Amino acid sequence: MQSSLDRRPRQQGLHAAIIMDGNGRWASARGLPRGAGHRAGVKTIQRVAEVAPDLGIGTLTLYAFSSDNWRRPAEEVGGLMRLLRAYLRGETERLARTGTRLSVIGRRDRLPAGIPEAIARAEAATAAGDRLHLRIAVDYSSRDAILAAAARLGPEGLSREGLSGALGADGDVDLLIRTGGEKRLSDFLLWEAAYAELHFTDRMWPDFGTADLATAIADFSARDRRFGGLNVAAVPEAA
Ligand code: IPE
Ligand code: IPE
Ligand code: MG
């Protein structure tokens, strides 16, 4: 059975998702504390969000903090939360000005005081943006998100479209990029990436630039996406 999920129209641009990995190793290689890598990583977010629409990306989902990242030392977690707070405070105006709609996905009930409110303010202030939908995943676990969505829908409401809607999926992921050299999903967008093309790069996230994103898009464009069917060119014409 062909689901409409597998045939999402393309006119709104690609949905690219990025597992922004390698900040800590980038910093360690320079003799810097891990936090310096995270600060440099925020600059990469700004760079990538600015150029993404020009490369045909309509939705960009970035993995900033996983639900498993709470396992890190309190000092590192605290630093990441401070960076999130500063990003929301410092970037909202620019995001609104550049037509970027910001959404934050993931749990909000475990975030430090004030951050859920700052997220809500940033989302409201950028709601009219139609150039890029920038989604940032914070305290995010794809397995938890799927479980919560299924529980909300109940057995009667369960369907592919229903679950996608309940996840706020904003369409399937077309291209999933992971920086930092690891080749794993780390509980990111497991449902939405069912037919995503995967692109792994050794580049550490703070070093990831416009040219790297362009390379990933070019790689994606050269892929033959079959969705379980056959490449039209490979099917011989009927005699
Ligand atoms: C990604 O970089 C950012 C977060 C997970 C918050 P890491 O902090 O995982 O960097 P590495 O993988 O240790 O180099
Ligand atoms: C995945 O990176 C999470 C984010 C990039 C936010 P991790 O560095 O936490 O993933 P693992 O531990 O290497 O799988
Ligand atoms: Mg990592």
Tab-separated table of N, CA and C in Angstrom, residues 4-166:
chain	number	residue	atom	x	y	z
A	4	SER	N	0.650	8.201	1.646
A	4	SER	CA	0.943	9.562	1.199
A	4	SER	C	2.245	10.057	1.827
A	5	LEU	N	2.643	9.439	2.960
A	5	LEU	CA	3.898	9.837	3.599
A	5	LEU	C	5.089	9.609	2.675
A	6	ASP	N	4.984	8.572	1.847
A	6	ASP	CA	6.103	8.223	0.981
A	6	ASP	C	6.156	9.101	-0.266
A	7	ARG	N	5.124	9.895	-0.475
A	7	ARG	CA	5.041	10.682	-1.696
A	7	ARG	C	4.791	12.144	-1.348
A	8	ARG	N	5.582	12.635	-0.443
A	8	ARG	CA	5.390	14.009	-0.002
A	8	ARG	C	5.757	14.972	-1.126
A	9	PRO	N	4.929	15.965	-1.409
A	9	PRO	CA	5.288	16.910	-2.461
A	9	PRO	C	6.538	17.691	-2.072
A	10	ARG	N	7.299	18.063	-3.066
A	10	ARG	CA	8.600	18.666	-2.833
A	10	ARG	C	8.596	20.181	-2.843
A	11	GLN	N	7.448	20.785	-3.208
A	11	GLN	CA	7.510	22.210	-3.543
A	11	GLN	C	7.903	23.087	-2.366
A	12	GLN	N	7.759	22.572	-1.144
A	12	GLN	CA	8.115	23.416	-0.012
A	12	GLN	C	9.579	23.271	0.386
A	13	GLY	N	10.346	22.597	-0.429
A	13	GLY	CA	11.765	22.463	-0.144
A	13	GLY	C	12.067	21.181	0.599
A	14	LEU	N	13.339	20.878	0.660
A	14	LEU	CA	13.779	19.652	1.315
A	14	LEU	C	13.661	19.767	2.826
A	15	HIS	N	13.443	18.624	3.457
A	15	HIS	CA	13.573	18.565	4.909
A	15	HIS	C	14.928	17.915	5.205
A	16	ALA	N	15.840	18.730	5.682
A	16	ALA	CA	17.158	18.220	6.075
A	16	ALA	C	17.212	18.189	7.599
A	17	ALA	N	17.863	17.176	8.132
A	17	ALA	CA	18.026	17.058	9.580
A	17	ALA	C	19.510	16.813	9.855
A	18	ILE	N	20.000	17.409	10.912
A	18	ILE	CA	21.438	17.273	11.203
A	18	ILE	C	21.676	16.868	12.657
A	19	ILE	N	22.440	15.799	12.832
A	19	ILE	CA	22.953	15.422	14.152
A	19	ILE	C	24.282	16.152	14.303
A	20	MET	N	24.238	17.227	15.077
A	20	MET	CA	25.385	18.145	15.170
A	20	MET	C	26.386	17.578	16.172
A	21	ASP	N	27.259	16.719	15.722
A	21	ASP	CA	28.144	16.017	16.648
A	21	ASP	C	29.600	16.443	16.450
A	22	GLY	N	30.366	16.359	17.537
A	22	GLY	CA	31.807	16.605	17.451
A	22	GLY	C	32.298	17.861	18.142
A	23	ASN	N	31.411	18.572	18.827
A	23	ASN	CA	31.843	19.803	19.507
A	23	ASN	C	32.940	19.536	20.538
A	24	GLY	N	32.749	18.488	21.331
A	24	GLY	CA	33.693	18.188	22.412
A	24	GLY	C	35.058	17.806	21.864
A	25	ARG	N	35.055	16.949	20.843
A	25	ARG	CA	36.341	16.530	20.268
A	25	ARG	C	37.041	17.692	19.566
A	26	TRP	N	36.256	18.553	18.942
A	26	TRP	CA	36.825	19.756	18.298
A	26	TRP	C	37.562	20.592	19.334
A	27	ALA	N	36.941	20.757	20.511
A	27	ALA	CA	37.554	21.570	21.567
A	27	ALA	C	38.792	20.860	22.146
A	28	SER	N	38.641	19.561	22.439
A	28	SER	CA	39.770	18.819	23.034
A	28	SER	C	40.988	18.858	22.125
A	29	ALA	N	40.767	18.753	20.823
A	29	ALA	CA	41.890	18.766	19.877
A	29	ALA	C	42.641	20.088	19.924
A	30	ARG	N	41.995	21.123	20.440
A	30	ARG	CA	42.623	22.447	20.533
A	30	ARG	C	43.031	22.779	21.957
A	31	GLY	N	42.926	21.801	22.852
A	31	GLY	CA	43.288	22.039	24.250
A	31	GLY	C	42.299	22.940	24.961
A	32	LEU	N	41.073	23.007	24.444
A	32	LEU	CA	40.056	23.883	25.030
A	32	LEU	C	39.040	23.051	25.815
A	33	PRO	N	38.334	23.669	26.755
A	33	PRO	CA	37.253	22.946	27.442
A	33	PRO	C	36.117	22.640	26.468
A	34	ARG	N	35.359	21.591	26.763
A	34	ARG	CA	34.283	21.163	25.863
A	34	ARG	C	33.280	22.292	25.580
A	35	GLY	N	33.082	23.134	26.577
A	35	GLY	CA	32.135	24.238	26.412
A	35	GLY	C	32.521	25.167	25.262
A	36	ALA	N	33.818	25.296	25.032
A	36	ALA	CA	34.260	26.148	23.918
A	36	ALA	C	33.799	25.535	22.591
A	37	GLY	N	33.767	24.218	22.539
A	37	GLY	CA	33.268	23.544	21.331
A	37	GLY	C	31.783	23.802	21.141
A	38	HIS	N	31.040	23.778	22.237
A	38	HIS	CA	29.601	24.035	22.119
A	38	HIS	C	29.342	25.482	21.686
A	39	ARG	N	30.164	26.409	22.210
A	39	ARG	CA	29.972	27.813	21.796
A	39	ARG	C	30.260	27.967	20.301
A	40	ALA	N	31.324	27.312	19.847
A	40	ALA	CA	31.650	27.365	18.412
A	40	ALA	C	30.536	26.701	17.600
A	41	GLY	N	29.927	25.690	18.170
A	41	GLY	CA	28.844	24.988	17.479
A	41	GLY	C	27.627	25.881	17.243
A	42	VAL	N	27.374	26.793	18.161
A	42	VAL	CA	26.243	27.713	17.983
A	42	VAL	C	26.484	28.601	16.757
A	43	LYS	N	27.748	29.001	16.564
A	43	LYS	CA	28.059	29.829	15.386
A	43	LYS	C	27.767	29.055	14.106
A	44	THR	N	28.044	27.739	14.133
A	44	THR	CA	27.736	26.925	12.952
A	44	THR	C	26.232	26.890	12.693
A	45	ILE	N	25.455	26.814	13.759
A	45	ILE	CA	23.987	26.821	13.590
A	45	ILE	C	23.568	28.098	12.859
A	46	GLN	N	24.116	29.227	13.284
A	46	GLN	CA	23.737	30.492	12.649
A	46	GLN	C	24.099	30.481	11.168
A	47	ARG	N	25.310	29.980	10.868
A	47	ARG	CA	25.789	29.925	9.480
A	47	ARG	C	24.877	29.050	8.626
A	48	VAL	N	24.594	27.862	9.132
A	48	VAL	CA	23.846	26.865	8.363
A	48	VAL	C	22.388	27.319	8.164
A	49	ALA	N	21.794	27.903	9.205
A	49	ALA	CA	20.397	28.350	9.083
A	49	ALA	C	20.289	29.475	8.058
A	50	GLU	N	21.331	30.290	7.962
A	50	GLU	CA	21.283	31.406	7.032
A	50	GLU	C	21.324	30.937	5.580
A	51	VAL	N	22.124	29.922	5.307
A	51	VAL	CA	22.350	29.514	3.923
A	51	VAL	C	21.382	28.414	3.467
A	52	ALA	N	20.755	27.726	4.413
A	52	ALA	CA	19.936	26.558	4.072
A	52	ALA	C	18.875	26.835	2.998
A	53	PRO	N	18.093	27.928	3.111
A	53	PRO	CA	17.051	28.143	2.097
A	53	PRO	C	17.635	28.302	0.694
A	54	ASP	N	18.814	28.913	0.594
A	54	ASP	CA	19.434	29.091	-0.727
A	54	ASP	C	19.826	27.753	-1.339
A	55	LEU	N	19.953	26.723	-0.517
A	55	LEU	CA	20.322	25.396	-1.017
A	55	LEU	C	19.087	24.511	-1.194
A	56	GLY	N	17.911	25.121	-1.105
A	56	GLY	CA	16.682	24.362	-1.373
A	56	GLY	C	16.080	23.692	-0.156
A	57	ILE	N	16.572	24.041	1.019
A	57	ILE	CA	16.038	23.447	2.248
A	57	ILE	C	14.875	24.299	2.762
A	58	GLY	N	13.737	23.670	2.981
A	58	GLY	CA	12.573	24.368	3.517
A	58	GLY	C	12.400	24.123	5.008
A	59	THR	N	12.823	22.942	5.434
A	59	THR	CA	12.753	22.590	6.854
A	59	THR	C	14.107	22.040	7.283
A	60	LEU	N	14.598	22.548	8.396
A	60	LEU	CA	15.897	22.115	8.911
A	60	LEU	C	15.717	21.735	10.378
A	61	THR	N	15.930	20.465	10.687
A	61	THR	CA	15.778	20.000	12.066
A	61	THR	C	17.157	19.681	12.635
A	62	LEU	N	17.506	20.344	13.723
A	62	LEU	CA	18.843	20.205	14.306
A	62	LEU	C	18.769	19.528	15.675
A	63	TYR	N	19.620	18.546	15.884
A	63	TYR	CA	19.662	17.824	17.169
A	63	TYR	C	20.631	18.556	18.088
A	64	ALA	N	20.094	19.262	19.072
A	64	ALA	CA	20.938	20.079	19.950
A	64	ALA	C	21.216	19.405	21.286
A	65	PHE	N	20.243	18.660	21.812
A	65	PHE	CA	20.422	18.053	23.141
A	65	PHE	C	19.485	16.860	23.238
A	66	SER	N	20.054	15.680	23.392
A	66	SER	CA	19.230	14.475	23.455
A	66	SER	C	18.806	14.205	24.901
A	67	SER	N	17.745	13.439	25.045
A	67	SER	CA	17.310	13.084	26.398
A	67	SER	C	18.387	12.289	27.123
A	68	ASP	N	19.253	11.617	26.362
A	68	ASP	CA	20.358	10.888	27.002
A	68	ASP	C	21.519	11.808	27.387
A	69	ASN	N	21.529	13.028	26.838
A	69	ASN	CA	22.607	13.957	27.195
A	69	ASN	C	22.515	14.450	28.646
A	70	TRP	N	21.385	14.210	29.325
A	70	TRP	CA	21.306	14.542	30.765
A	70	TRP	C	22.342	13.739	31.550
A	71	ARG	N	22.841	12.657	30.950
A	71	ARG	CA	23.847	11.836	31.643
A	71	ARG	C	25.208	12.514	31.750
A	72	ARG	N	25.392	13.601	31.046
A	72	ARG	CA	26.699	14.267	31.074
A	72	ARG	C	26.885	15.025	32.388
A	73	PRO	N	28.127	15.399	32.687
A	73	PRO	CA	28.373	16.133	33.937
A	73	PRO	C	27.502	17.387	34.024
A	74	ALA	N	27.067	17.693	35.244
A	74	ALA	CA	26.154	18.828	35.454
A	74	ALA	C	26.731	20.121	34.881
A	75	GLU	N	28.041	20.259	34.951
A	75	GLU	CA	28.649	21.501	34.473
A	75	GLU	C	28.454	21.652	32.956
A	76	GLU	N	28.630	20.542	32.235
A	76	GLU	CA	28.446	20.616	30.779
A	76	GLU	C	26.979	20.852	30.423
A	77	VAL	N	26.080	20.143	31.136
A	77	VAL	CA	24.648	20.321	30.878
A	77	VAL	C	24.250	21.776	31.163
A	78	GLY	N	24.739	22.308	32.277
A	78	GLY	CA	24.425	23.695	32.631
A	78	GLY	C	24.912	24.663	31.562
A	79	GLY	N	26.105	24.413	31.043
A	79	GLY	CA	26.650	25.268	29.989
A	79	GLY	C	25.798	25.208	28.729
A	80	LEU	N	25.343	24.014	28.387
A	80	LEU	CA	24.499	23.870	27.191
A	80	LEU	C	23.169	24.608	27.371
A	81	MET	N	22.606	24.527	28.560
A	81	MET	CA	21.328	25.221	28.813
A	81	MET	C	21.516	26.745	28.775
A	82	ARG	N	22.673	27.197	29.281
A	82	ARG	CA	22.938	28.649	29.202
A	82	ARG	C	23.063	29.087	27.744
A	83	LEU	N	23.704	28.244	26.930
A	83	LEU	CA	23.829	28.579	25.508
A	83	LEU	C	22.463	28.617	24.830
A	84	LEU	N	21.598	27.693	25.207
A	84	LEU	CA	20.251	27.671	24.622
A	84	LEU	C	19.506	28.957	24.978
A	85	ARG	N	19.621	29.333	26.252
A	85	ARG	CA	18.960	30.556	26.717
A	85	ARG	C	19.492	31.775	25.939
A	86	ALA	N	20.812	31.828	25.785
A	86	ALA	CA	21.423	32.966	25.092
A	86	ALA	C	21.030	32.966	23.613
A	87	TYR	N	20.949	31.779	23.024
A	87	TYR	CA	20.569	31.694	21.609
A	87	TYR	C	19.153	32.245	21.418
A	88	LEU	N	18.233	31.819	22.284
A	88	LEU	CA	16.844	32.268	22.161
A	88	LEU	C	16.749	33.779	22.353
A	89	ARG	N	17.522	34.277	23.309
A	89	ARG	CA	17.476	35.712	23.593
A	89	ARG	C	18.101	36.513	22.455
A	90	GLY	N	19.233	36.001	21.970
A	90	GLY	CA	20.016	36.772	21.015
A	90	GLY	C	19.599	36.614	19.562
A	91	GLU	N	18.940	35.520	19.226
A	91	GLU	CA	18.687	35.231	17.815
A	91	GLU	C	17.259	35.489	17.359
A	92	THR	N	16.317	35.555	18.292
A	92	THR	CA	14.909	35.602	17.893
A	92	THR	C	14.626	36.738	16.914
A	93	GLU	N	15.185	37.892	17.204
A	93	GLU	CA	14.904	39.053	16.358
A	93	GLU	C	15.430	38.808	14.938
A	94	ARG	N	16.636	38.263	14.845
A	94	ARG	CA	17.218	37.998	13.540
A	94	ARG	C	16.424	36.915	12.788
A	95	LEU	N	15.998	35.886	13.517
A	95	LEU	CA	15.213	34.823	12.893
A	95	LEU	C	13.921	35.399	12.313
A	96	ALA	N	13.267	36.248	13.083
A	96	ALA	CA	12.012	36.845	12.612
A	96	ALA	C	12.273	37.704	11.371
A	97	ARG	N	13.357	38.453	11.411
A	97	ARG	CA	13.684	39.357	10.304
A	97	ARG	C	13.999	38.596	9.024
A	98	THR	N	14.589	37.392	9.162
A	98	THR	CA	14.991	36.638	7.976
A	98	THR	C	13.939	35.601	7.562
A	99	GLY	N	12.732	35.705	8.114
A	99	GLY	CA	11.669	34.795	7.691
A	99	GLY	C	11.868	33.372	8.170
A	100	THR	N	12.542	33.212	9.287
A	100	THR	CA	12.790	31.880	9.836
A	100	THR	C	11.813	31.595	10.970
A	101	ARG	N	11.020	30.558	10.783
A	101	ARG	CA	10.100	30.146	11.856
A	101	ARG	C	10.809	29.140	12.746
A	102	LEU	N	10.888	29.440	14.024
A	102	LEU	CA	11.580	28.555	14.966
A	102	LEU	C	10.574	27.684	15.713
A	103	SER	N	10.857	26.381	15.758
A	103	SER	CA	10.093	25.479	16.621
A	103	SER	C	11.096	24.679	17.434
A	104	VAL	N	10.741	24.388	18.648
A	104	VAL	CA	11.586	23.514	19.463
A	104	VAL	C	10.803	22.234	19.701
A	105	ILE	N	11.438	21.090	19.392
A	105	ILE	CA	10.787	19.807	19.634
A	105	ILE	C	11.478	19.112	20.803
A	106	GLY	N	10.748	18.225	21.461
A	106	GLY	CA	11.300	17.533	22.621
A	106	GLY	C	10.525	17.907	23.872
A	107	ARG	N	10.917	17.337	24.987
A	107	ARG	CA	10.237	17.618	26.258
A	107	ARG	C	10.621	18.988	26.795
A	108	ARG	N	9.660	19.655	27.404
A	108	ARG	CA	9.968	20.959	28.008
A	108	ARG	C	9.903	20.936	29.524
A	109	ASP	N	9.330	19.868	30.068
A	109	ASP	CA	9.048	19.872	31.507
A	109	ASP	C	10.286	19.647	32.361
A	110	ARG	N	11.415	19.268	31.740
A	110	ARG	CA	12.628	19.060	32.554
A	110	ARG	C	13.664	20.154	32.326
A	111	LEU	N	13.320	21.147	31.501
A	111	LEU	CA	14.266	22.222	31.206
A	111	LEU	C	14.335	23.200	32.380
A	112	PRO	N	15.479	23.863	32.570
A	112	PRO	CA	15.606	24.804	33.683
A	112	PRO	C	14.565	25.921	33.616
A	113	ALA	N	14.255	26.466	34.773
A	113	ALA	CA	13.237	27.522	34.881
A	113	ALA	C	13.524	28.641	33.890
A	114	GLY	N	12.481	29.106	33.257
A	114	GLY	CA	12.597	30.240	32.339
A	114	GLY	C	12.775	29.828	30.888
A	115	ILE	N	13.371	28.664	30.651
A	115	ILE	CA	13.637	28.280	29.257
A	115	ILE	C	12.340	27.928	28.502
A	116	PRO	N	11.423	27.173	29.094
A	116	PRO	CA	10.180	26.917	28.346
A	116	PRO	C	9.474	28.208	27.939
A	117	GLU	N	9.498	29.207	28.818
A	117	GLU	CA	8.858	30.481	28.497
A	117	GLU	C	9.618	31.181	27.363
A	118	ALA	N	10.944	31.110	27.410
A	118	ALA	CA	11.751	31.744	26.355
A	118	ALA	C	11.499	31.051	25.015
A	119	ILE	N	11.321	29.743	25.046
A	119	ILE	CA	11.019	29.007	23.808
A	119	ILE	C	9.673	29.469	23.256
A	120	ALA	N	8.683	29.537	24.129
A	120	ALA	CA	7.339	29.946	23.682
A	120	ALA	C	7.373	31.351	23.090
A	121	ARG	N	8.148	32.244	23.717
A	121	ARG	CA	8.242	33.617	23.187
A	121	ARG	C	8.879	33.617	21.811
A	122	ALA	N	9.972	32.848	21.650
A	122	ALA	CA	10.683	32.809	20.358
A	122	ALA	C	9.799	32.196	19.280
A	123	GLU	N	9.066	31.171	19.640
A	123	GLU	CA	8.182	30.542	18.648
A	123	GLU	C	7.085	31.517	18.215
A	124	ALA	N	6.541	32.238	19.174
A	124	ALA	CA	5.461	33.189	18.844
A	124	ALA	C	6.008	34.331	17.982
A	125	ALA	N	7.204	34.806	18.320
A	125	ALA	CA	7.761	35.959	17.608
A	125	ALA	C	8.165	35.609	16.179
A	126	THR	N	8.400	34.332	15.900
A	126	THR	CA	8.869	33.938	14.563
A	126	THR	C	7.803	33.163	13.785
A	127	ALA	N	6.591	33.115	14.319
A	127	ALA	CA	5.560	32.228	13.754
A	127	ALA	C	5.219	32.534	12.302
A	128	ALA	N	5.432	33.772	11.871
A	128	ALA	CA	5.041	34.144	10.502
A	128	ALA	C	6.122	33.793	9.473
A	129	GLY	N	7.257	33.332	9.913
A	129	GLY	CA	8.377	33.062	8.985
A	129	GLY	C	8.021	31.995	7.965
A	130	ASP	N	8.279	32.282	6.689
A	130	ASP	CA	7.952	31.278	5.666
A	130	ASP	C	9.128	30.988	4.742
A	131	ARG	N	10.317	31.442	5.115
A	131	ARG	CA	11.492	31.147	4.285
A	131	ARG	C	12.142	29.844	4.722
A	132	LEU	N	12.165	29.616	6.011
A	132	LEU	CA	12.771	28.392	6.552
A	132	LEU	C	12.046	28.016	7.838
A	133	HIS	N	11.751	26.731	7.991
A	133	HIS	CA	11.252	26.240	9.276
A	133	HIS	C	12.430	25.588	9.993
A	134	LEU	N	12.924	26.268	11.002
A	134	LEU	CA	14.073	25.785	11.767
A	134	LEU	C	13.552	25.095	13.021
A	135	ARG	N	13.802	23.801	13.122
A	135	ARG	CA	13.333	23.036	14.279
A	135	ARG	C	14.551	22.602	15.081
A	136	ILE	N	14.540	22.903	16.355
A	136	ILE	CA	15.666	22.530	17.206
A	136	ILE	C	15.186	21.512	18.232
A	137	ALA	N	15.870	20.375	18.264
A	137	ALA	CA	15.479	19.292	19.164
A	137	ALA	C	16.244	19.413	20.479
A	138	VAL	N	15.490	19.594	21.559
A	138	VAL	CA	16.080	19.766	22.892
A	138	VAL	C	15.375	18.810	23.862
A	139	ASP	N	16.123	18.146	24.692
A	139	ASP	CA	15.597	17.052	25.535
A	139	ASP	C	14.724	16.143	24.671
A	140	TYR	N	15.319	15.725	23.575
A	140	TYR	CA	14.588	14.976	22.556
A	140	TYR	C	15.030	13.516	22.541
A	141	SER	N	14.041	12.632	22.508
A	141	SER	CA	14.246	11.203	22.284
A	141	SER	C	13.178	10.783	21.298
A	142	SER	N	13.572	10.247	20.174
A	142	SER	CA	12.591	9.858	19.171
A	142	SER	C	11.698	8.743	19.702
A	143	ARG	N	12.270	7.787	20.420
A	143	ARG	CA	11.436	6.695	20.938
A	143	ARG	C	10.396	7.221	21.920
A	144	ASP	N	10.825	8.161	22.786
A	144	ASP	CA	9.851	8.743	23.722
A	144	ASP	C	8.785	9.542	22.976
A	145	ALA	N	9.201	10.276	21.928
A	145	ALA	CA	8.247	11.090	21.162
A	145	ALA	C	7.211	10.194	20.488
A	146	ILE	N	7.654	9.063	19.947
A	146	ILE	CA	6.731	8.140	19.274
A	146	ILE	C	5.760	7.541	20.294
A	147	LEU	N	6.296	7.132	21.445
A	147	LEU	CA	5.430	6.568	22.491
A	147	LEU	C	4.387	7.577	22.963
A	148	ALA	N	4.831	8.815	23.183
A	148	ALA	CA	3.902	9.842	23.677
A	148	ALA	C	2.839	10.142	22.628
A	149	ALA	N	3.254	10.216	21.359
A	149	ALA	CA	2.288	10.514	20.288
A	149	ALA	C	1.272	9.380	20.174
A	150	ALA	N	1.752	8.142	20.245
A	150	ALA	CA	0.844	6.990	20.134
A	150	ALA	C	-0.128	6.969	21.306
A	151	ALA	N	0.364	7.307	22.479
A	151	ALA	CA	-0.512	7.309	23.660
A	151	ALA	C	-1.576	8.391	23.528
A	152	ARG	N	-1.186	9.553	22.984
A	152	ARG	CA	-2.159	10.641	22.788
A	152	ARG	C	-3.237	10.244	21.785
A	153	LEU	N	-2.830	9.567	20.720
A	153	LEU	CA	-3.784	9.199	19.666
A	153	LEU	C	-4.740	8.101	20.124
A	154	GLY	N	-4.233	7.163	20.897
A	154	GLY	CA	-5.042	6.007	21.282
A	154	GLY	C	-5.180	5.058	20.105
A	155	PRO	N	-5.622	3.822	20.367
A	155	PRO	CA	-5.661	2.801	19.308
A	155	PRO	C	-6.526	3.207	18.120
A	156	GLU	N	-7.596	3.947	18.358
A	156	GLU	CA	-8.502	4.328	17.251
A	156	GLU	C	-7.845	5.310	16.290
A	157	GLY	N	-7.015	6.172	16.837
A	157	GLY	CA	-6.424	7.243	16.010
A	157	GLY	C	-5.119	6.845	15.337
A	158	LEU	N	-4.656	5.641	15.589
A	158	LEU	CA	-3.336	5.268	15.071
A	158	LEU	C	-3.365	5.002	13.574
A	159	SER	N	-2.543	5.735	12.845
A	159	SER	CA	-2.336	5.499	11.415
A	159	SER	C	-1.002	6.162	11.096
A	160	ARG	N	-0.463	5.906	9.925
A	160	ARG	CA	0.801	6.560	9.565
A	160	ARG	C	0.653	8.082	9.586
A	161	GLU	N	-0.399	8.560	8.932
A	161	GLU	CA	-0.602	10.010	8.865
A	161	GLU	C	-0.882	10.575	10.252
A	162	GLY	N	-1.706	9.838	11.020
A	162	GLY	CA	-2.056	10.304	12.355
A	162	GLY	C	-0.832	10.431	13.247
A	163	LEU	N	0.018	9.424	13.200
A	163	LEU	CA	1.216	9.465	14.051
A	163	LEU	C	2.169	10.568	13.600
A	164	SER	N	2.333	10.716	12.275
A	164	SER	CA	3.180	11.805	11.778
A	164	SER	C	2.655	13.146	12.249
A	165	GLY	N	1.353	13.309	12.162
A	165	GLY	CA	0.749	14.567	12.601
A	165	GLY	C	0.972	14.793	14.079
A	166	ALA	N	0.769	13.739	14.864
A	166	ALA	CA	0.914	13.876	16.319
A	166	ALA	C	2.365	14.154	16.706
